[in-house]
């Protein structure tokens, strides 16, 4: 498959850090890829062990030894996704299917810039350039908004300001951690809209006045303007 590519950009990997296959076999696979395609971009979406939900006794060892093999690692954990399904989407007993659909929506949103026209993150190399200030600090924190229950989707209404404010709350992040304990070196906000980009200036001014961003000086926004967005 790789040999048949006309212009290979890089690799996308999906795995879990906790299990033996996700950390062991995938580590061996990445070692082979690094040896043969060391200069190609390598992005991964990984399920990280959550603070209270554990499925394997060796999760701490696997999660420490395996995460530094790719250029950018988007992390999620089951506990955070369970909470989002229960509290935001109002699913009392989420199944793995519910979790996977939410993860799939997140992956689709992040990689939308690869499929649609735009000026930011248009290839795999730009993800690393824009979001990784230092090679060892390559773990972007994913937040997603809005999350609406199926029963309320036809009559729920969110303004751009509400969606933007909610996306910076801990209840919408895909990893259980305290954002306030650290500093964000870069942030990328991807907005899917069919209303044009006239609100850009107002949005940035509102962020600054409400101190929603703790990043340093620069604000980077990526827009995808579409006729319809599910």
PDB file of N, CA and C in Angstrom, residues 109-212:
ATOM      1  N   UNK A 109     -13.293  15.505  12.891  1.00  0.00           N
ATOM      2  CA  UNK A 109     -13.178  16.959  13.019  1.00  0.00           C
ATOM      3  C   UNK A 109     -11.727  17.408  12.925  1.00  0.00           C
ATOM      4  N   UNK A 110     -10.830  16.667  13.573  1.00  0.00           N
ATOM      5  CA  UNK A 110      -9.421  17.055  13.567  1.00  0.00           C
ATOM      6  C   UNK A 110      -8.819  16.925  12.176  1.00  0.00           C
ATOM      7  N   UNK A 111      -9.201  15.881  11.463  1.00  0.00           N
ATOM      8  CA  UNK A 111      -8.631  15.649  10.131  1.00  0.00           C
ATOM      9  C   UNK A 111      -9.429  16.320   9.016  1.00  0.00           C
ATOM     10  N   UNK A 112     -10.445  17.123   9.378  1.00  0.00           N
ATOM     11  CA  UNK A 112     -11.249  17.798   8.353  1.00  0.00           C
ATOM     12  C   UNK A 112     -10.394  18.714   7.493  1.00  0.00           C
ATOM     13  N   UNK A 113      -9.372  19.306   8.094  1.00  0.00           N
ATOM     14  CA  UNK A 113      -8.526  20.235   7.343  1.00  0.00           C
ATOM     15  C   UNK A 113      -7.724  19.526   6.260  1.00  0.00           C
ATOM     16  N   UNK A 114      -7.595  18.205   6.357  1.00  0.00           N
ATOM     17  CA  UNK A 114      -6.903  17.445   5.321  1.00  0.00           C
ATOM     18  C   UNK A 114      -7.804  17.160   4.127  1.00  0.00           C
ATOM     19  N   UNK A 115      -9.115  17.229   4.357  1.00  0.00           N
ATOM     20  CA  UNK A 115     -10.065  16.863   3.306  1.00  0.00           C
ATOM     21  C   UNK A 115     -10.732  18.064   2.642  1.00  0.00           C
ATOM     22  N   UNK A 116     -10.798  19.199   3.358  1.00  0.00           N
ATOM     23  CA  UNK A 116     -11.457  20.379   2.819  1.00  0.00           C
ATOM     24  C   UNK A 116     -10.445  21.493   2.600  1.00  0.00           C
ATOM     25  N   UNK A 117     -10.794  22.448   1.778  1.00  0.00           N
ATOM     26  CA  UNK A 117      -9.904  23.553   1.466  1.00  0.00           C
ATOM     27  C   UNK A 117      -9.724  24.445   2.685  1.00  0.00           C
ATOM     28  N   UNK A 118      -8.522  24.961   2.852  1.00  0.00           N
ATOM     29  CA  UNK A 118      -8.223  25.853   3.965  1.00  0.00           C
ATOM     30  C   UNK A 118      -6.783  26.306   3.911  1.00  0.00           C
ATOM     31  N   UNK A 119      -6.396  27.130   4.890  1.00  0.00           N
ATOM     32  CA  UNK A 119      -5.042  27.670   4.908  1.00  0.00           C
ATOM     33  C   UNK A 119      -4.218  27.168   6.077  1.00  0.00           C
ATOM     34  N   UNK A 120      -4.821  26.382   6.985  1.00  0.00           N
ATOM     35  CA  UNK A 120      -4.111  25.931   8.176  1.00  0.00           C
ATOM     36  C   UNK A 120      -4.264  24.426   8.328  1.00  0.00           C
ATOM     37  N   UNK A 121      -3.173  23.760   8.733  1.00  0.00           N
ATOM     38  CA  UNK A 121      -3.196  22.310   8.953  1.00  0.00           C
ATOM     39  C   UNK A 121      -3.701  21.556   7.724  1.00  0.00           C
ATOM     40  N   UNK A 122      -3.211  21.947   6.553  1.00  0.00           N
ATOM     41  CA  UNK A 122      -3.686  21.326   5.318  1.00  0.00           C
ATOM     42  C   UNK A 122      -2.936  20.036   5.008  1.00  0.00           C
ATOM     43  N   UNK A 123      -1.888  19.738   5.742  1.00  0.00           N
ATOM     44  CA  UNK A 123      -1.229  18.446   5.603  1.00  0.00           C
ATOM     45  C   UNK A 123      -0.707  18.004   6.962  1.00  0.00           C
ATOM     46  N   UNK A 124      -0.214  16.773   7.042  1.00  0.00           N
ATOM     47  CA  UNK A 124       0.201  16.218   8.322  1.00  0.00           C
ATOM     48  C   UNK A 124       1.378  16.971   8.928  1.00  0.00           C
ATOM     49  N   UNK A 125       2.244  17.513   8.101  1.00  0.00           N
ATOM     50  CA  UNK A 125       3.409  18.230   8.621  1.00  0.00           C
ATOM     51  C   UNK A 125       3.011  19.463   9.420  1.00  0.00           C
ATOM     52  N   UNK A 126       1.933  20.127   9.006  1.00  0.00           N
ATOM     53  CA  UNK A 126       1.541  21.364   9.671  1.00  0.00           C
ATOM     54  C   UNK A 126       0.986  21.133  11.066  1.00  0.00           C
ATOM     55  N   UNK A 127       0.426  19.961  11.334  1.00  0.00           N
ATOM     56  CA  UNK A 127      -0.020  19.663  12.692  1.00  0.00           C
ATOM     57  C   UNK A 127       1.154  19.748  13.656  1.00  0.00           C
ATOM     58  N   UNK A 128       2.249  19.154  13.285  1.00  0.00           N
ATOM     59  CA  UNK A 128       3.438  19.176  14.130  1.00  0.00           C
ATOM     60  C   UNK A 128       4.014  20.589  14.235  1.00  0.00           C
ATOM     61  N   UNK A 129       4.054  21.307  13.121  1.00  0.00           N
ATOM     62  CA  UNK A 129       4.610  22.657  13.117  1.00  0.00           C
ATOM     63  C   UNK A 129       3.813  23.604  13.999  1.00  0.00           C
ATOM     64  N   UNK A 130       2.476  23.510  13.953  1.00  0.00           N
ATOM     65  CA  UNK A 130       1.626  24.465  14.656  1.00  0.00           C
ATOM     66  C   UNK A 130       1.354  24.090  16.104  1.00  0.00           C
ATOM     67  N   UNK A 131       1.394  22.806  16.435  1.00  0.00           N
ATOM     68  CA  UNK A 131       0.950  22.380  17.761  1.00  0.00           C
ATOM     69  C   UNK A 131       2.046  21.807  18.645  1.00  0.00           C
ATOM     70  N   UNK A 132       3.229  21.590  18.111  1.00  0.00           N
ATOM     71  CA  UNK A 132       4.299  20.968  18.907  1.00  0.00           C
ATOM     72  C   UNK A 132       5.453  21.953  19.048  1.00  0.00           C
ATOM     73  N   UNK A 133       5.569  22.628  20.203  1.00  0.00           N
ATOM     74  CA  UNK A 133       6.651  23.602  20.380  1.00  0.00           C
ATOM     75  C   UNK A 133       8.002  22.953  20.629  1.00  0.00           C
ATOM     76  N   UNK A 134       7.976  21.721  21.157  1.00  0.00           N
ATOM     77  CA  UNK A 134       9.201  20.993  21.498  1.00  0.00           C
ATOM     78  C   UNK A 134       8.916  19.509  21.302  1.00  0.00           C
ATOM     79  N   UNK A 135       9.848  18.749  20.743  1.00  0.00           N
ATOM     80  CA  UNK A 135       9.552  17.351  20.380  1.00  0.00           C
ATOM     81  C   UNK A 135       8.955  16.510  21.503  1.00  0.00           C
ATOM     82  N   UNK A 136       9.372  16.721  22.746  1.00  0.00           N
ATOM     83  CA  UNK A 136       8.840  15.905  23.840  1.00  0.00           C
ATOM     84  C   UNK A 136       7.465  16.367  24.306  1.00  0.00           C
ATOM     85  N   UNK A 137       7.084  17.585  23.912  1.00  0.00           N
ATOM     86  CA  UNK A 137       5.762  18.106  24.297  1.00  0.00           C
ATOM     87  C   UNK A 137       4.848  17.999  23.084  1.00  0.00           C
ATOM     88  N   UNK A 138       4.381  16.795  22.817  1.00  0.00           N
ATOM     89  CA  UNK A 138       3.595  16.579  21.593  1.00  0.00           C
ATOM     90  C   UNK A 138       2.272  15.878  21.902  1.00  0.00           C
ATOM     91  N   UNK A 139       1.600  16.317  22.976  1.00  0.00           N
ATOM     92  CA  UNK A 139       0.350  15.692  23.399  1.00  0.00           C
ATOM     93  C   UNK A 139      -0.777  16.724  23.442  1.00  0.00           C
ATOM     94  N   UNK A 140      -1.381  17.066  22.294  1.00  0.00           N
ATOM     95  CA  UNK A 140      -2.500  18.021  22.293  1.00  0.00           C
ATOM     96  C   UNK A 140      -3.695  17.493  23.096  1.00  0.00           C
ATOM     97  N   UNK A 141      -4.322  18.386  23.835  1.00  0.00           N
ATOM     98  CA  UNK A 141      -5.516  18.058  24.609  1.00  0.00           C
ATOM     99  C   UNK A 141      -6.749  18.349  23.754  1.00  0.00           C
ATOM    100  N   UNK A 142      -7.622  17.366  23.599  1.00  0.00           N
ATOM    101  CA  UNK A 142      -8.791  17.489  22.733  1.00  0.00           C
ATOM    102  C   UNK A 142     -10.018  17.906  23.540  1.00  0.00           C
ATOM    103  N   UNK A 143     -10.701  18.946  23.077  1.00  0.00           N
ATOM    104  CA  UNK A 143     -12.016  19.323  23.598  1.00  0.00           C
ATOM    105  C   UNK A 143     -12.993  19.373  22.435  1.00  0.00           C
ATOM    106  N   UNK A 144     -14.273  19.086  22.719  1.00  0.00           N
ATOM    107  CA  UNK A 144     -15.269  19.073  21.647  1.00  0.00           C
ATOM    108  C   UNK A 144     -16.573  19.692  22.132  1.00  0.00           C
ATOM    109  N   UNK A 145     -17.133  20.556  21.299  1.00  0.00           N
ATOM    110  CA  UNK A 145     -18.391  21.222  21.635  1.00  0.00           C
ATOM    111  C   UNK A 145     -19.101  21.615  20.327  1.00  0.00           C
ATOM    112  N   UNK A 146     -20.445  21.609  20.312  1.00  0.00           N
ATOM    113  CA  UNK A 146     -21.341  21.195  21.394  1.00  0.00           C
ATOM    114  C   UNK A 146     -21.622  19.698  21.360  1.00  0.00           C
ATOM    115  N   UNK A 147     -21.973  19.172  22.505  1.00  0.00           N
ATOM    116  CA  UNK A 147     -22.427  17.783  22.622  1.00  0.00           C
ATOM    117  C   UNK A 147     -23.881  17.820  23.068  1.00  0.00           C
ATOM    118  N   UNK A 148     -24.785  17.328  22.215  1.00  0.00           N
ATOM    119  CA  UNK A 148     -26.217  17.466  22.450  1.00  0.00           C
ATOM    120  C   UNK A 148     -26.874  16.093  22.450  1.00  0.00           C
ATOM    121  N   UNK A 149     -27.750  15.869  23.401  1.00  0.00           N
ATOM    122  CA  UNK A 149     -28.491  14.611  23.473  1.00  0.00           C
ATOM    123  C   UNK A 149     -29.390  14.456  22.249  1.00  0.00           C
ATOM    124  N   UNK A 150     -29.610  13.206  21.843  1.00  0.00           N
ATOM    125  CA  UNK A 150     -30.402  12.913  20.649  1.00  0.00           C
ATOM    126  C   UNK A 150     -31.803  13.502  20.745  1.00  0.00           C
ATOM    127  N   UNK A 151     -32.394  13.483  21.953  1.00  0.00           N
ATOM    128  CA  UNK A 151     -33.762  13.963  22.133  1.00  0.00           C
ATOM    129  C   UNK A 151     -33.871  15.476  21.984  1.00  0.00           C
ATOM    130  N   UNK A 152     -32.765  16.196  22.156  1.00  0.00           N
ATOM    131  CA  UNK A 152     -32.813  17.658  22.129  1.00  0.00           C
ATOM    132  C   UNK A 152     -32.186  18.249  20.875  1.00  0.00           C
ATOM    133  N   UNK A 153     -31.751  17.403  19.957  1.00  0.00           N
ATOM    134  CA  UNK A 153     -30.970  17.907  18.825  1.00  0.00           C
ATOM    135  C   UNK A 153     -31.801  18.779  17.890  1.00  0.00           C
ATOM    136  N   UNK A 154     -33.121  18.551  17.814  1.00  0.00           N
ATOM    137  CA  UNK A 154     -33.958  19.305  16.879  1.00  0.00           C
ATOM    138  C   UNK A 154     -34.340  20.686  17.402  1.00  0.00           C
ATOM    139  N   UNK A 155     -34.293  20.897  18.712  1.00  0.00           N
ATOM    140  CA  UNK A 155     -34.704  22.190  19.239  1.00  0.00           C
ATOM    141  C   UNK A 155     -33.617  22.892  20.057  1.00  0.00           C
ATOM    142  N   UNK A 156     -32.451  22.265  20.223  1.00  0.00           N
ATOM    143  CA  UNK A 156     -31.351  22.913  20.942  1.00  0.00           C
ATOM    144  C   UNK A 156     -30.701  23.963  20.042  1.00  0.00           C
ATOM    145  N   UNK A 157     -30.329  25.076  20.636  1.00  0.00           N
ATOM    146  CA  UNK A 157     -29.712  26.163  19.873  1.00  0.00           C
ATOM    147  C   UNK A 157     -28.511  26.705  20.634  1.00  0.00           C
ATOM    148  N   UNK A 158     -27.375  26.798  19.939  1.00  0.00           N
ATOM    149  CA  UNK A 158     -26.148  27.306  20.540  1.00  0.00           C
ATOM    150  C   UNK A 158     -25.623  28.456  19.695  1.00  0.00           C
ATOM    151  N   UNK A 159     -25.240  29.533  20.354  1.00  0.00           N
ATOM    152  CA  UNK A 159     -24.587  30.625  19.654  1.00  0.00           C
ATOM    153  C   UNK A 159     -23.090  30.327  19.544  1.00  0.00           C
ATOM    154  N   UNK A 160     -22.410  31.064  18.663  1.00  0.00           N
ATOM    155  CA  UNK A 160     -20.972  30.872  18.507  1.00  0.00           C
ATOM    156  C   UNK A 160     -20.239  31.136  19.813  1.00  0.00           C
ATOM    157  N   UNK A 161     -20.679  32.157  20.548  1.00  0.00           N
ATOM    158  CA  UNK A 161     -20.043  32.487  21.829  1.00  0.00           C
ATOM    159  C   UNK A 161     -20.221  31.355  22.840  1.00  0.00           C
ATOM    160  N   UNK A 162     -21.409  30.735  22.873  1.00  0.00           N
ATOM    161  CA  UNK A 162     -21.658  29.639  23.806  1.00  0.00           C
ATOM    162  C   UNK A 162     -20.803  28.421  23.481  1.00  0.00           C
ATOM    163  N   UNK A 163     -20.719  28.076  22.199  1.00  0.00           N
ATOM    164  CA  UNK A 163     -19.912  26.934  21.785  1.00  0.00           C
ATOM    165  C   UNK A 163     -18.446  27.174  22.110  1.00  0.00           C
ATOM    166  N   UNK A 164     -17.977  28.393  21.837  1.00  0.00           N
ATOM    167  CA  UNK A 164     -16.577  28.719  22.093  1.00  0.00           C
ATOM    168  C   UNK A 164     -16.260  28.671  23.579  1.00  0.00           C
ATOM    169  N   UNK A 165     -17.170  29.188  24.398  1.00  0.00           N
ATOM    170  CA  UNK A 165     -16.958  29.169  25.843  1.00  0.00           C
ATOM    171  C   UNK A 165     -16.957  27.744  26.385  1.00  0.00           C
ATOM    172  N   UNK A 166     -17.881  26.916  25.879  1.00  0.00           N
ATOM    173  CA  UNK A 166     -18.006  25.552  26.375  1.00  0.00           C
ATOM    174  C   UNK A 166     -16.817  24.679  26.011  1.00  0.00           C
ATOM    175  N   UNK A 167     -16.185  24.944  24.857  1.00  0.00           N
ATOM    176  CA  UNK A 167     -15.100  24.088  24.389  1.00  0.00           C
ATOM    177  C   UNK A 167     -13.864  24.213  25.285  1.00  0.00           C
ATOM    178  N   UNK A 168     -13.787  25.250  26.117  1.00  0.00           N
ATOM    179  CA  UNK A 168     -12.660  25.399  27.017  1.00  0.00           C
ATOM    180  C   UNK A 168     -12.962  24.902  28.425  1.00  0.00           C
ATOM    181  N   UNK A 169     -14.129  24.301  28.634  1.00  0.00           N
ATOM    182  CA  UNK A 169     -14.479  23.758  29.942  1.00  0.00           C
ATOM    183  C   UNK A 169     -13.937  22.336  30.098  1.00  0.00           C
ATOM    184  N   UNK A 170     -13.677  21.946  31.339  1.00  0.00           N
ATOM    185  CA  UNK A 170     -13.141  20.613  31.605  1.00  0.00           C
ATOM    186  C   UNK A 170     -14.140  19.515  31.266  1.00  0.00           C
ATOM    187  N   UNK A 171     -15.424  19.839  31.281  1.00  0.00           N
ATOM    188  CA  UNK A 171     -16.447  18.828  30.999  1.00  0.00           C
ATOM    189  C   UNK A 171     -16.468  18.398  29.543  1.00  0.00           C
ATOM    190  N   UNK A 172     -15.802  19.135  28.656  1.00  0.00           N
ATOM    191  CA  UNK A 172     -15.783  18.779  27.235  1.00  0.00           C
ATOM    192  C   UNK A 172     -14.433  18.226  26.787  1.00  0.00           C
ATOM    193  N   UNK A 173     -13.495  18.031  27.699  1.00  0.00           N
ATOM    194  CA  UNK A 173     -12.186  17.531  27.306  1.00  0.00           C
ATOM    195  C   UNK A 173     -12.161  16.010  27.343  1.00  0.00           C
ATOM    196  N   UNK A 174     -11.349  15.425  26.481  1.00  0.00           N
ATOM    197  CA  UNK A 174     -11.322  13.978  26.283  1.00  0.00           C
ATOM    198  C   UNK A 174     -10.330  13.254  27.200  1.00  0.00           C
ATOM    199  N   UNK A 175      -9.679  13.988  28.088  1.00  0.00           N
ATOM    200  CA  UNK A 175      -8.758  13.393  29.053  1.00  0.00           C
ATOM    201  C   UNK A 175      -9.046  13.998  30.423  1.00  0.00           C
ATOM    202  N   UNK A 176      -9.081  13.178  31.453  1.00  0.00           N
ATOM    203  CA  UNK A 176      -9.296  13.655  32.815  1.00  0.00           C
ATOM    204  C   UNK A 176      -8.011  14.292  33.349  1.00  0.00           C
ATOM    205  N   UNK A 177      -7.962  15.611  33.344  1.00  0.00           N
ATOM    206  CA  UNK A 177      -6.814  16.325  33.892  1.00  0.00           C
ATOM    207  C   UNK A 177      -7.245  17.748  34.212  1.00  0.00           C
ATOM    208  N   UNK A 178      -6.433  18.422  34.994  1.00  0.00           N
ATOM    209  CA  UNK A 178      -6.721  19.794  35.391  1.00  0.00           C
ATOM    210  C   UNK A 178      -5.957  20.752  34.480  1.00  0.00           C
ATOM    211  N   UNK A 179      -6.679  21.453  33.609  1.00  0.00           N
ATOM    212  CA  UNK A 179      -6.041  22.369  32.675  1.00  0.00           C
ATOM    213  C   UNK A 179      -5.330  23.520  33.381  1.00  0.00           C
ATOM    214  N   UNK A 180      -5.814  23.913  34.548  1.00  0.00           N
ATOM    215  CA  UNK A 180      -5.300  25.105  35.222  1.00  0.00           C
ATOM    216  C   UNK A 180      -3.932  24.876  35.867  1.00  0.00           C
ATOM    217  N   UNK A 181      -3.491  23.643  35.917  1.00  0.00           N
ATOM    218  CA  UNK A 181      -2.211  23.364  36.564  1.00  0.00           C
ATOM    219  C   UNK A 181      -1.020  23.570  35.625  1.00  0.00           C
ATOM    220  N   UNK A 182      -1.279  23.803  34.347  1.00  0.00           N
ATOM    221  CA  UNK A 182      -0.194  23.963  33.385  1.00  0.00           C
ATOM    222  C   UNK A 182      -0.401  25.170  32.490  1.00  0.00           C
ATOM    223  N   UNK A 183       0.445  25.300  31.498  1.00  0.00           N
ATOM    224  CA  UNK A 183       0.400  26.400  30.535  1.00  0.00           C
ATOM    225  C   UNK A 183       0.268  25.841  29.130  1.00  0.00           C
ATOM    226  N   UNK A 184      -0.632  26.417  28.357  1.00  0.00           N
ATOM    227  CA  UNK A 184      -0.790  26.010  26.969  1.00  0.00           C
ATOM    228  C   UNK A 184       0.161  26.820  26.098  1.00  0.00           C
ATOM    229  N   UNK A 185       0.983  26.116  25.348  1.00  0.00           N
ATOM    230  CA  UNK A 185       1.929  26.764  24.439  1.00  0.00           C
ATOM    231  C   UNK A 185       1.286  27.110  23.101  1.00  0.00           C
ATOM    232  N   UNK A 186       0.252  26.382  22.719  1.00  0.00           N
ATOM    233  CA  UNK A 186      -0.437  26.629  21.449  1.00  0.00           C
ATOM    234  C   UNK A 186      -1.849  26.065  21.528  1.00  0.00           C
ATOM    235  N   UNK A 187      -2.771  26.716  20.828  1.00  0.00           N
ATOM    236  CA  UNK A 187      -4.132  26.207  20.739  1.00  0.00           C
ATOM    237  C   UNK A 187      -4.623  26.375  19.311  1.00  0.00           C
ATOM    238  N   UNK A 188      -5.373  25.409  18.862  1.00  0.00           N
ATOM    239  CA  UNK A 188      -5.968  25.464  17.533  1.00  0.00           C
ATOM    240  C   UNK A 188      -7.454  25.182  17.670  1.00  0.00           C
ATOM    241  N   UNK A 189      -8.281  26.149  17.295  1.00  0.00           N
ATOM    242  CA  UNK A 189      -9.728  26.004  17.383  1.00  0.00           C
ATOM    243  C   UNK A 189     -10.285  25.821  15.988  1.00  0.00           C
ATOM    244  N   UNK A 190     -10.890  24.663  15.733  1.00  0.00           N
ATOM    245  CA  UNK A 190     -11.464  24.359  14.424  1.00  0.00           C
ATOM    246  C   UNK A 190     -12.977  24.519  14.496  1.00  0.00           C
ATOM    247  N   UNK A 191     -13.500  25.440  13.706  1.00  0.00           N
ATOM    248  CA  UNK A 191     -14.916  25.765  13.727  1.00  0.00           C
ATOM    249  C   UNK A 191     -15.553  25.342  12.412  1.00  0.00           C
ATOM    250  N   UNK A 192     -16.606  24.546  12.506  1.00  0.00           N
ATOM    251  CA  UNK A 192     -17.368  24.135  11.325  1.00  0.00           C
ATOM    252  C   UNK A 192     -18.628  24.987  11.266  1.00  0.00           C
ATOM    253  N   UNK A 193     -18.761  25.820  10.238  1.00  0.00           N
ATOM    254  CA  UNK A 193     -19.876  26.756  10.182  1.00  0.00           C
ATOM    255  C   UNK A 193     -20.311  26.977   8.743  1.00  0.00           C
ATOM    256  N   UNK A 194     -21.559  27.380   8.590  1.00  0.00           N
ATOM    257  CA  UNK A 194     -22.051  27.800   7.278  1.00  0.00           C
ATOM    258  C   UNK A 194     -22.471  29.264   7.306  1.00  0.00           C
ATOM    259  N   UNK A 195     -22.019  29.980   8.329  1.00  0.00           N
ATOM    260  CA  UNK A 195     -22.415  31.374   8.490  1.00  0.00           C
ATOM    261  C   UNK A 195     -21.358  32.378   8.112  1.00  0.00           C
ATOM    262  N   UNK A 196     -20.284  31.927   7.450  1.00  0.00           N
ATOM    263  CA  UNK A 196     -19.235  32.871   7.084  1.00  0.00           C
ATOM    264  C   UNK A 196     -18.293  33.134   8.241  1.00  0.00           C
ATOM    265  N   UNK A 197     -17.334  34.016   8.030  1.00  0.00           N
ATOM    266  CA  UNK A 197     -16.300  34.271   9.014  1.00  0.00           C
ATOM    267  C   UNK A 197     -16.341  35.697   9.541  1.00  0.00           C
ATOM    268  N   UNK A 198     -17.485  36.354   9.455  1.00  0.00           N
ATOM    269  CA  UNK A 198     -17.588  37.750   9.860  1.00  0.00           C
ATOM    270  C   UNK A 198     -17.434  37.939  11.367  1.00  0.00           C
ATOM    271  N   UNK A 199     -17.625  36.852  12.153  1.00  0.00           N
ATOM    272  CA  UNK A 199     -17.570  36.974  13.606  1.00  0.00           C
ATOM    273  C   UNK A 199     -16.153  36.836  14.162  1.00  0.00           C
ATOM    274  N   UNK A 200     -15.142  36.693  13.299  1.00  0.00           N
ATOM    275  CA  UNK A 200     -13.782  36.403  13.749  1.00  0.00           C
ATOM    276  C   UNK A 200     -13.267  37.446  14.723  1.00  0.00           C
ATOM    277  N   UNK A 201     -13.323  38.723  14.343  1.00  0.00           N
ATOM    278  CA  UNK A 201     -12.786  39.782  15.190  1.00  0.00           C
ATOM    279  C   UNK A 201     -13.483  39.852  16.528  1.00  0.00           C
ATOM    280  N   UNK A 202     -14.805  39.781  16.525  1.00  0.00           N
ATOM    281  CA  UNK A 202     -15.570  39.834  17.768  1.00  0.00           C
ATOM    282  C   UNK A 202     -15.234  38.667  18.675  1.00  0.00           C
ATOM    283  N   UNK A 203     -15.045  37.481  18.064  1.00  0.00           N
ATOM    284  CA  UNK A 203     -14.751  36.272  18.832  1.00  0.00           C
ATOM    285  C   UNK A 203     -13.418  36.388  19.558  1.00  0.00           C
ATOM    286  N   UNK A 204     -12.389  36.844  18.861  1.00  0.00           N
ATOM    287  CA  UNK A 204     -11.072  36.973  19.474  1.00  0.00           C
ATOM    288  C   UNK A 204     -11.093  38.011  20.595  1.00  0.00           C
ATOM    289  N   UNK A 205     -11.790  39.150  20.381  1.00  0.00           N
ATOM    290  CA  UNK A 205     -11.888  40.167  21.425  1.00  0.00           C
ATOM    291  C   UNK A 205     -12.596  39.616  22.665  1.00  0.00           C
ATOM    292  N   UNK A 206     -13.610  38.793  22.437  1.00  0.00           N
ATOM    293  CA  UNK A 206     -14.337  38.217  23.571  1.00  0.00           C
ATOM    294  C   UNK A 206     -13.456  37.260  24.359  1.00  0.00           C
ATOM    295  N   UNK A 207     -12.645  36.449  23.654  1.00  0.00           N
ATOM    296  CA  UNK A 207     -11.719  35.552  24.341  1.00  0.00           C
ATOM    297  C   UNK A 207     -10.791  36.323  25.248  1.00  0.00           C
ATOM    298  N   UNK A 208     -10.237  37.402  24.716  1.00  0.00           N
ATOM    299  CA  UNK A 208      -9.263  38.167  25.486  1.00  0.00           C
ATOM    300  C   UNK A 208      -9.909  38.835  26.692  1.00  0.00           C
ATOM    301  N   UNK A 209     -11.094  39.404  26.511  1.00  0.00           N
ATOM    302  CA  UNK A 209     -11.754  40.111  27.599  1.00  0.00           C
ATOM    303  C   UNK A 209     -12.197  39.155  28.701  1.00  0.00           C
ATOM    304  N   UNK A 210     -12.579  37.933  28.352  1.00  0.00           N
ATOM    305  CA  UNK A 210     -13.030  36.965  29.350  1.00  0.00           C
ATOM    306  C   UNK A 210     -11.911  36.056  29.826  1.00  0.00           C
ATOM    307  N   UNK A 211     -10.713  36.262  29.297  1.00  0.00           N
ATOM    308  CA  UNK A 211      -9.531  35.484  29.709  1.00  0.00           C
ATOM    309  C   UNK A 211      -9.753  33.990  29.543  1.00  0.00           C
ATOM    310  N   UNK A 212     -10.335  33.619  28.398  1.00  0.00           N
ATOM    311  CA  UNK A 212     -10.578  32.204  28.145  1.00  0.00           C
ATOM    312  C   UNK A 212      -9.311  31.475  27.728  1.00  0.00           C
TER     313      UNK A 212
END
